[in-house]
PDB file of C-alpha atoms in Angstrom:
ATOM      1  CA  MET A   1      -8.482  23.187   9.749  1.00  0.00           C
ATOM      2  CA  LEU A   2      -5.100  24.591   8.773  1.00  0.00           C
ATOM      3  CA  LEU A   3      -4.579  24.907   5.019  1.00  0.00           C
ATOM      4  CA  PHE A   4      -1.059  24.976   3.656  1.00  0.00           C
ATOM      5  CA  GLN A   5       0.105  26.842   0.574  1.00  0.00           C
ATOM      6  CA  THR A   6       2.945  24.402   0.001  1.00  0.00           C
ATOM      7  CA  THR A   7       3.934  20.944   1.155  1.00  0.00           C
ATOM      8  CA  GLY A   8       7.568  21.949   1.437  1.00  0.00           C
ATOM      9  CA  LEU A   9       8.363  18.986  -0.808  1.00  0.00           C
ATOM     10  CA  THR A  10       9.651  19.733  -4.282  1.00  0.00           C
ATOM     11  CA  GLY A  11       7.212  18.709  -7.002  1.00  0.00           C
ATOM     12  CA  LEU A  12       4.437  17.696  -4.583  1.00  0.00           C
ATOM     13  CA  ALA A  13       1.402  19.980  -4.647  1.00  0.00           C
ATOM     14  CA  VAL A  14      -0.922  20.448  -1.680  1.00  0.00           C
ATOM     15  CA  ALA A  15      -3.814  17.960  -1.760  1.00  0.00           C
ATOM     16  CA  LYS A  16      -7.136  19.778  -2.123  1.00  0.00           C
ATOM     17  CA  ASN A  17      -9.317  17.024  -0.620  1.00  0.00           C
ATOM     18  CA  PRO A  18      -7.011  14.444   0.994  1.00  0.00           C
ATOM     19  CA  HIS A  19      -9.714  12.566   2.927  1.00  0.00           C
ATOM     20  CA  HIS A  20     -11.719  11.855  -0.225  1.00  0.00           C
ATOM     21  CA  THR A  21      -8.612  10.976  -2.271  1.00  0.00           C
ATOM     22  CA  LEU A  22      -7.257   8.573   0.351  1.00  0.00           C
ATOM     23  CA  THR A  23     -10.681   6.970   0.862  1.00  0.00           C
ATOM     24  CA  VAL A  24     -11.020   6.302  -2.874  1.00  0.00           C
ATOM     25  CA  LEU A  25      -7.481   4.938  -3.199  1.00  0.00           C
ATOM     26  CA  TYR A  26      -7.745   2.715  -0.118  1.00  0.00           C
ATOM     27  CA  SER A  27     -11.091   1.344  -1.384  1.00  0.00           C
ATOM     28  CA  LYS A  28      -9.558   0.504  -4.767  1.00  0.00           C
ATOM     29  CA  ILE A  29      -6.602  -1.233  -3.102  1.00  0.00           C
ATOM     30  CA  LEU A  30      -8.911  -3.295  -0.890  1.00  0.00           C
ATOM     31  CA  ARG A  31     -11.009  -4.311  -3.923  1.00  0.00           C
ATOM     32  CA  ALA A  32      -7.872  -5.444  -5.771  1.00  0.00           C
ATOM     33  CA  LEU A  33      -6.740  -7.419  -2.716  1.00  0.00           C
ATOM     34  CA  GLN A  34     -10.133  -9.182  -2.517  1.00  0.00           C
ATOM     35  CA  LYS A  35      -9.340 -10.828  -5.873  1.00  0.00           C
ATOM     36  CA  MET A  36      -6.312 -12.588  -4.359  1.00  0.00           C
ATOM     37  CA  PRO A  37      -6.431 -15.822  -2.347  1.00  0.00           C
ATOM     38  CA  SER A  38      -7.121 -15.113   1.323  1.00  0.00           C
ATOM     39  CA  ASN A  39      -3.952 -16.949   2.371  1.00  0.00           C
ATOM     40  CA  ALA A  40      -1.647 -14.914   0.095  1.00  0.00           C
ATOM     41  CA  ALA A  41       0.895 -13.130   2.290  1.00  0.00           C
ATOM     42  CA  TYR A  42       0.779  -9.910   0.251  1.00  0.00           C
ATOM     43  CA  ARG A  43      -3.010  -9.730   0.576  1.00  0.00           C
ATOM     44  CA  LYS A  44      -3.005 -10.572   4.268  1.00  0.00           C
ATOM     45  CA  TYR A  45      -0.509  -7.939   5.381  1.00  0.00           C
ATOM     46  CA  THR A  46      -1.441  -5.212   2.902  1.00  0.00           C
ATOM     47  CA  GLU A  47      -5.130  -5.588   3.724  1.00  0.00           C
ATOM     48  CA  GLU A  48      -4.338  -5.161   7.416  1.00  0.00           C
ATOM     49  CA  ILE A  49      -2.338  -1.952   6.867  1.00  0.00           C
ATOM     50  CA  ILE A  50      -4.757  -0.407   4.369  1.00  0.00           C
ATOM     51  CA  SER A  51      -7.806  -1.236   6.506  1.00  0.00           C
ATOM     52  CA  GLU A  52      -6.198   0.423   9.529  1.00  0.00           C
ATOM     53  CA  ARG A  53      -5.332   3.519   7.508  1.00  0.00           C
ATOM     54  CA  ALA A  54      -8.823   3.709   5.986  1.00  0.00           C
ATOM     55  CA  LEU A  55     -10.320   3.614   9.470  1.00  0.00           C
ATOM     56  CA  VAL A  56      -8.026   6.458  10.598  1.00  0.00           C
ATOM     57  CA  VAL A  57      -9.032   8.538   7.547  1.00  0.00           C
ATOM     58  CA  LYS A  58     -12.705   7.908   8.265  1.00  0.00           C
ATOM     59  CA  SER A  59     -12.457   8.758  11.965  1.00  0.00           C
ATOM     60  CA  THR A  60     -10.081  11.741  11.844  1.00  0.00           C
ATOM     61  CA  ALA A  61     -11.218  15.083  10.433  1.00  0.00           C
ATOM     62  CA  ASP A  62      -8.044  17.082  11.100  1.00  0.00           C
ATOM     63  CA  VAL A  63      -5.290  16.584   8.491  1.00  0.00           C
ATOM     64  CA  GLY A  64      -2.469  17.126  10.988  1.00  0.00           C
ATOM     65  CA  GLU A  65      -3.948  14.558  13.347  1.00  0.00           C
ATOM     66  CA  LEU A  66      -4.428  12.148  10.438  1.00  0.00           C
ATOM     67  CA  GLU A  67      -0.749  12.494   9.502  1.00  0.00           C
ATOM     68  CA  ARG A  68       0.290  11.951  13.113  1.00  0.00           C
ATOM     69  CA  LYS A  69      -1.885   8.866  13.592  1.00  0.00           C
ATOM     70  CA  ILE A  70      -0.707   7.155  10.405  1.00  0.00           C
ATOM     71  CA  GLY A  71       2.866   8.289  10.969  1.00  0.00           C
ATOM     72  CA  CYS A  72       4.147   7.897   7.412  1.00  0.00           C
ATOM     73  CA  GLY A  73       4.521  11.489   6.228  1.00  0.00           C
ATOM     74  CA  GLN A  74       2.291  14.276   5.019  1.00  0.00           C
ATOM     75  CA  VAL A  75      -1.090  13.459   3.454  1.00  0.00           C
ATOM     76  CA  GLU A  76       0.348  14.223   0.041  1.00  0.00           C
ATOM     77  CA  GLU A  77       2.995  11.562   0.662  1.00  0.00           C
ATOM     78  CA  LEU A  78       0.302   9.159   1.873  1.00  0.00           C
ATOM     79  CA  ILE A  79      -1.568   9.731  -1.391  1.00  0.00           C
ATOM     80  CA  VAL A  80       1.563   8.940  -3.440  1.00  0.00           C
ATOM     81  CA  GLN A  81       2.144   5.821  -1.318  1.00  0.00           C
ATOM     82  CA  ALA A  82      -1.462   4.699  -1.861  1.00  0.00           C
ATOM     83  CA  GLU A  83      -1.220   5.299  -5.624  1.00  0.00           C
ATOM     84  CA  ASN A  84       1.946   3.211  -5.748  1.00  0.00           C
ATOM     85  CA  GLU A  85       0.374   0.453  -3.646  1.00  0.00           C
ATOM     86  CA  LEU A  86      -2.623   0.333  -5.978  1.00  0.00           C
ATOM     87  CA  ILE A  87      -0.302  -0.061  -8.967  1.00  0.00           C
ATOM     88  CA  LEU A  88       1.577  -2.839  -7.168  1.00  0.00           C
ATOM     89  CA  ALA A  89      -1.617  -4.632  -6.102  1.00  0.00           C
ATOM     90  CA  ARG A  90      -2.837  -4.677  -9.699  1.00  0.00           C
ATOM     91  CA  LYS A  91       0.528  -6.002 -10.889  1.00  0.00           C
ATOM     92  CA  MET A  92       0.467  -8.699  -8.208  1.00  0.00           C
ATOM     93  CA  LEU A  93      -2.862  -9.883  -9.624  1.00  0.00           C
ATOM     94  CA  SER A  94      -1.191 -10.565 -12.955  1.00  0.00           C
ATOM     95  CA  TRP A  95       2.058 -11.927 -11.468  1.00  0.00           C
ATOM     96  CA  LYS A  96       0.266 -14.340  -9.065  1.00  0.00           C
ATOM     97  CA  PRO A  97       3.219 -14.859  -6.710  1.00  0.00           C
ATOM     98  CA  TRP A  98       1.070 -17.103  -4.495  1.00  0.00           C
ATOM     99  CA  GLU A  99       1.013 -19.839  -7.145  1.00  0.00           C
ATOM    100  CA  PRO A 100       3.554 -22.671  -6.915  1.00  0.00           C
ATOM    101  CA  LEU A 101       6.738 -22.480  -8.973  1.00  0.00           C
ATOM    102  CA  ILE A 102       6.570 -24.072 -12.423  1.00  0.00           C
ATOM    103  CA  THR A 103       9.867 -25.882 -11.892  1.00  0.00           C
ATOM    104  CA  LYS A 104      11.686 -26.838  -8.725  1.00  0.00           C
ATOM    105  CA  PRO A 105      14.387 -24.392  -7.654  1.00  0.00           C
ATOM    106  CA  VAL A 106      17.966 -25.590  -7.860  1.00  0.00           C
ATOM    107  CA  PRO A 107      19.416 -26.748  -4.545  1.00  0.00           C
ATOM    108  CA  GLN A 108      20.789 -23.880  -2.442  1.00  0.00           C
ATOM    109  CA  GLN A 109      18.964 -21.262  -4.545  1.00  0.00           C
ATOM    110  CA  TRP A 110      17.463 -19.622  -1.465  1.00  0.00           C
ATOM    111  CA  THR A 111      20.567 -19.670   0.759  1.00  0.00           C
ATOM    112  CA  TRP A 112      23.013 -16.813   1.190  1.00  0.00           C
ATOM    113  CA  PRO A 113      25.900 -16.689   0.934  1.00  0.00           C
ATOM    114  CA  PRO A 114      25.925 -19.435  -1.672  1.00  0.00           C
ATOM    115  CA  THR A 115      27.797 -22.579  -0.709  1.00  0.00           C
ATOM    116  CA  LYS A 116      29.940 -24.559  -3.096  1.00  0.00           C
TER     117      LYS A 116
END
């Protein structure tokens, strides 16, 4: 296992135990998603991505290989992404975007460019 002294990214320290950190974060995200309706689009697609990444973390011991398989940056960046996703998932629970609108949208609200 190759250990780096720096990530090469300003302000981002080298993760000391990235497998453990990612496993914990992915588990927390999946638990938050379980509280959403199963047909909610955010839950459906986020659960798919996070489950795939969790499986890669579990099955890949080498950090470089893990980064290559996930393909979204260094493990330190993956940790930041997971932290941000956890924050978003918790906010989505309070926002409940899967619920119907309280009032009907005005005609043409969802069209672009707007027509007169």
